[in-house]
C-alpha positions as a LaTeX table, in Angstrom:
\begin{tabular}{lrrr}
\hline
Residue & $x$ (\AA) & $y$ (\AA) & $z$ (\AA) \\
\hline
Unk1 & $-14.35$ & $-22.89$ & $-21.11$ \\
Unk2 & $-17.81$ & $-21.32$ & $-20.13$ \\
Unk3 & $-17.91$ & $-23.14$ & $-16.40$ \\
Unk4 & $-14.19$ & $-22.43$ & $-16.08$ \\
Unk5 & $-14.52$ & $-18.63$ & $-16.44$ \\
Unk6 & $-17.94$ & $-19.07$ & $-14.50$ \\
Unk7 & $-15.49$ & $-20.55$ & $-11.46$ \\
Unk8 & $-12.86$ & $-18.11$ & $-11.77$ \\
Unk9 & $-14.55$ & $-15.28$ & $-11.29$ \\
Unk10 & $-16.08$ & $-16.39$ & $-8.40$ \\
Unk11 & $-13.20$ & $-17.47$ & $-6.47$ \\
Unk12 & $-11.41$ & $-14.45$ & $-7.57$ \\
Unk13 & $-14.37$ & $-12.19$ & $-6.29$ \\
Unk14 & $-13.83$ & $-14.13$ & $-3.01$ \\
Unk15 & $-10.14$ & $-13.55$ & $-2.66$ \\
Unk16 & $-11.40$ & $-9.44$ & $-3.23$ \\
Unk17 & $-14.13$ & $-9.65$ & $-0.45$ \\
Unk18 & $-11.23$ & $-11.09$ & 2.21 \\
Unk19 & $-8.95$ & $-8.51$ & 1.32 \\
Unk20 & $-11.61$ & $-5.68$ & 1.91 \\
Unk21 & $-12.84$ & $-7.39$ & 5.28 \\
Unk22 & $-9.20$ & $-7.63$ & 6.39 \\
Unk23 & $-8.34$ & $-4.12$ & 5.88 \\
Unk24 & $-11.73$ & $-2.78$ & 6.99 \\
Unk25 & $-12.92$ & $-5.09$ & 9.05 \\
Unk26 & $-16.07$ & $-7.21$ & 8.80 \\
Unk27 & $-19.09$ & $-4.79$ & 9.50 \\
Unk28 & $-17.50$ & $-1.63$ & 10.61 \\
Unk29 & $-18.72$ & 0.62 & 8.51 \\
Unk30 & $-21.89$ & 1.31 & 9.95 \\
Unk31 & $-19.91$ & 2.62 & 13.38 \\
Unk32 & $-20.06$ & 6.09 & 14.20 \\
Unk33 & $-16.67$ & 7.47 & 15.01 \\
Unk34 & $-17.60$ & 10.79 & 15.90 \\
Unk35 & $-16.54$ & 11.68 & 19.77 \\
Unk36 & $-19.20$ & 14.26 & 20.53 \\
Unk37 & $-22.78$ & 14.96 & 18.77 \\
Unk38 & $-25.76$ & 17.49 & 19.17 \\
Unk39 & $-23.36$ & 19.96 & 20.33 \\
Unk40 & $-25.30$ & 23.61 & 20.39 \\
Unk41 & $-24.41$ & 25.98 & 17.60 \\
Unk42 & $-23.38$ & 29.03 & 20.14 \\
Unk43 & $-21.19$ & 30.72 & 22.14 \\
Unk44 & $-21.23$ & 27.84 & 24.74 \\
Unk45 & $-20.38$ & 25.15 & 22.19 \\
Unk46 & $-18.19$ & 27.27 & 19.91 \\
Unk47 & $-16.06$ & 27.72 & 23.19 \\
Unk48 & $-16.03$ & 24.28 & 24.47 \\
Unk49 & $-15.00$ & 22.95 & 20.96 \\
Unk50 & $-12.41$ & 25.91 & 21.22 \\
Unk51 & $-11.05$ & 24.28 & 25.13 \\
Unk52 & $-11.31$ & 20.52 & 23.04 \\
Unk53 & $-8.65$ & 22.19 & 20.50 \\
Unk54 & $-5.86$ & 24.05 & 22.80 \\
Unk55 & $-5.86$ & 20.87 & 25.21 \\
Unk56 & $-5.92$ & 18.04 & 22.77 \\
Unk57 & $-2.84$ & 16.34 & 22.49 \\
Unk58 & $-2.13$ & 17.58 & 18.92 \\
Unk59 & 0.70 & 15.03 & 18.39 \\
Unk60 & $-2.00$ & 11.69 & 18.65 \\
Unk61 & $-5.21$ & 13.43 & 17.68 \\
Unk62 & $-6.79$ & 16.02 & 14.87 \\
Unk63 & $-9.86$ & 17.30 & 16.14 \\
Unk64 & $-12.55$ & 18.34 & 13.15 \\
Unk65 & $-15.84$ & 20.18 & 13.21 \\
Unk66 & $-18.58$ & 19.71 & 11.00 \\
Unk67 & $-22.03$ & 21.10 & 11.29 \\
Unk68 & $-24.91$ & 19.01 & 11.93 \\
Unk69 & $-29.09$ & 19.11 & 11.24 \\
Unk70 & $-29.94$ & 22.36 & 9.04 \\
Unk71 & $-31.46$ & 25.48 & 10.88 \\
Unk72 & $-35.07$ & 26.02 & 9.75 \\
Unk73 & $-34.62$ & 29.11 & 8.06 \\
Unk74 & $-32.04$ & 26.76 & 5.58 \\
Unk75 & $-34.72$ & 24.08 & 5.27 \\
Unk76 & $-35.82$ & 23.27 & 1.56 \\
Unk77 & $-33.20$ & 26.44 & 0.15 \\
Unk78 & $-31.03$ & 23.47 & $-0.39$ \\
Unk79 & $-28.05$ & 24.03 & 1.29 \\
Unk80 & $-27.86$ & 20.49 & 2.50 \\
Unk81 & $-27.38$ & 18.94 & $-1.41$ \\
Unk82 & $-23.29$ & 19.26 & $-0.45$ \\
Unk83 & $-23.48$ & 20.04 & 3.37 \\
Unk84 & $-24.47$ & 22.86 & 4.95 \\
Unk85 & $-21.32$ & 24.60 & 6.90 \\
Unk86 & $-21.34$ & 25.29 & 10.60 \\
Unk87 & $-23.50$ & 28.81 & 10.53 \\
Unk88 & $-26.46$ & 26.99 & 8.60 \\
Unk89 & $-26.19$ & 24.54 & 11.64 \\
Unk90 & $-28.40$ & 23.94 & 14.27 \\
Unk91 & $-25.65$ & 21.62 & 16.17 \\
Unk92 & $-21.85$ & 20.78 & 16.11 \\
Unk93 & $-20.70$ & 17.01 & 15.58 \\
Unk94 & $-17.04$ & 16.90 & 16.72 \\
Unk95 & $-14.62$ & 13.88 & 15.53 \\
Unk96 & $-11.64$ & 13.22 & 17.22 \\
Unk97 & $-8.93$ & 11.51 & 14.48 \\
Unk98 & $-6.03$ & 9.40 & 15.68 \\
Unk99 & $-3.35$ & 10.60 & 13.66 \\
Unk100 & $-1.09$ & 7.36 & 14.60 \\
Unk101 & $-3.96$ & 4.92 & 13.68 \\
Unk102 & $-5.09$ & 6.64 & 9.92 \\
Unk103 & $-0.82$ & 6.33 & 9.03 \\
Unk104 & $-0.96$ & 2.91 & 9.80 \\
Unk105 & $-4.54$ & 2.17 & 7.94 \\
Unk106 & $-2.83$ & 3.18 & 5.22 \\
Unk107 & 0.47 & 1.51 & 5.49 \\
Unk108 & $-2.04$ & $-1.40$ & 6.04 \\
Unk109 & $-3.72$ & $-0.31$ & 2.82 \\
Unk110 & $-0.46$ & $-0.24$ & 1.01 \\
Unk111 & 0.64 & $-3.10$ & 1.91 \\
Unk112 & $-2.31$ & $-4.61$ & 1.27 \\
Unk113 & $-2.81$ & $-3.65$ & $-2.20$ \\
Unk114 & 0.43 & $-4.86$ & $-3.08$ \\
Unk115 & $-0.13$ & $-8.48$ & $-1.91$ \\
Unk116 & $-3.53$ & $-8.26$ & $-3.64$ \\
Unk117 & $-1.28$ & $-7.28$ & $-6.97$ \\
Unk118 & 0.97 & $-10.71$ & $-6.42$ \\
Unk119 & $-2.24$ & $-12.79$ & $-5.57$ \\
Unk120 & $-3.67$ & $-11.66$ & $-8.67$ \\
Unk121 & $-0.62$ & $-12.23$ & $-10.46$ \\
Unk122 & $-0.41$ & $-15.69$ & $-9.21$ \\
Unk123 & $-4.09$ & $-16.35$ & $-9.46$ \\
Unk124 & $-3.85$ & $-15.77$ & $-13.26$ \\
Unk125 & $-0.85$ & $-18.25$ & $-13.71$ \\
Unk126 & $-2.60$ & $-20.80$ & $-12.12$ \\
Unk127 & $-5.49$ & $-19.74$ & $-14.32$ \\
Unk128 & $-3.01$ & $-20.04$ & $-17.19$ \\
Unk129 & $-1.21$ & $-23.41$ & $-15.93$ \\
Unk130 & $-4.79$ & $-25.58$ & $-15.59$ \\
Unk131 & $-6.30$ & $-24.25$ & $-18.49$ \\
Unk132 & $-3.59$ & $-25.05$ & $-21.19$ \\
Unk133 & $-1.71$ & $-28.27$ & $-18.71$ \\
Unk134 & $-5.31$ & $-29.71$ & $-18.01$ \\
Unk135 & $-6.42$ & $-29.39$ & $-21.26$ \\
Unk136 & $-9.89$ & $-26.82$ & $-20.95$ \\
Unk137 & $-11.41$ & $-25.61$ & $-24.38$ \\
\hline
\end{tabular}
């Protein structure tokens, strides 16, 4: 019963680490999907972000703002423990979303999760069927 268990839970943890690879993809965490970095915190940058808004295509993309590297004066207050916000900024990292693509991650994610649910399911009958057919203690 010991080496059966032992077996099972690593083909099971298998079965886990192919359904998180399909959905996310095999290494692409580590990519940077921001669109613009090191963006000056000032009037220049405030009103090129501001142009980036009004002419985006609002129906396909989101654009977000989020401050990036701390101004000296913040350093060591710590303002960065949840994020410093855009006027403790030195810079402005801008991230353009696809609207289209993050509805149909999820619908991918939904899907997904369902046919992990009947894989389980199925993996524990089998479980089931060759440990009491087959005769395992």
């Amino acid at each position: 019963m010991l080496g059966f268990n032992r077996y099972w839970r690593g083909f099971r943890s298998l079965v886990l680490v192919h359904n998180r690879n399909y959905y996310y993809g095999a290494g692409s965490m580590n990519i940077p999907n921001y669109l613009f970095s090191e963006i000056p915190n000032n009037d220049e940058g405030r009103e090129l972000v501001r142009l980036m808004r009004k002419y985006c295509n609002k129906k396909r993309f989101q654009i977000d703002v989020y401050g990036q590297h701390v101004k000296d004066e913040y350093r060591g207050t710590g303002v960065t423990r949840m994020g410093q916000n855009i006027e403790q900024s030195k810079c402005l990292r801008v991230y353009a979303r696809d609207k289209i693509e993050r509805e149909n991650k999820h619908k991918r994610y939904r899907d997904n999760w369902a046919n992990r649910q009947v894989m389980a399911d199925e993996l524990e009958n089998l479980a089931y069927n060759i440990k009491h057919n087959i005769g395992f203690k």
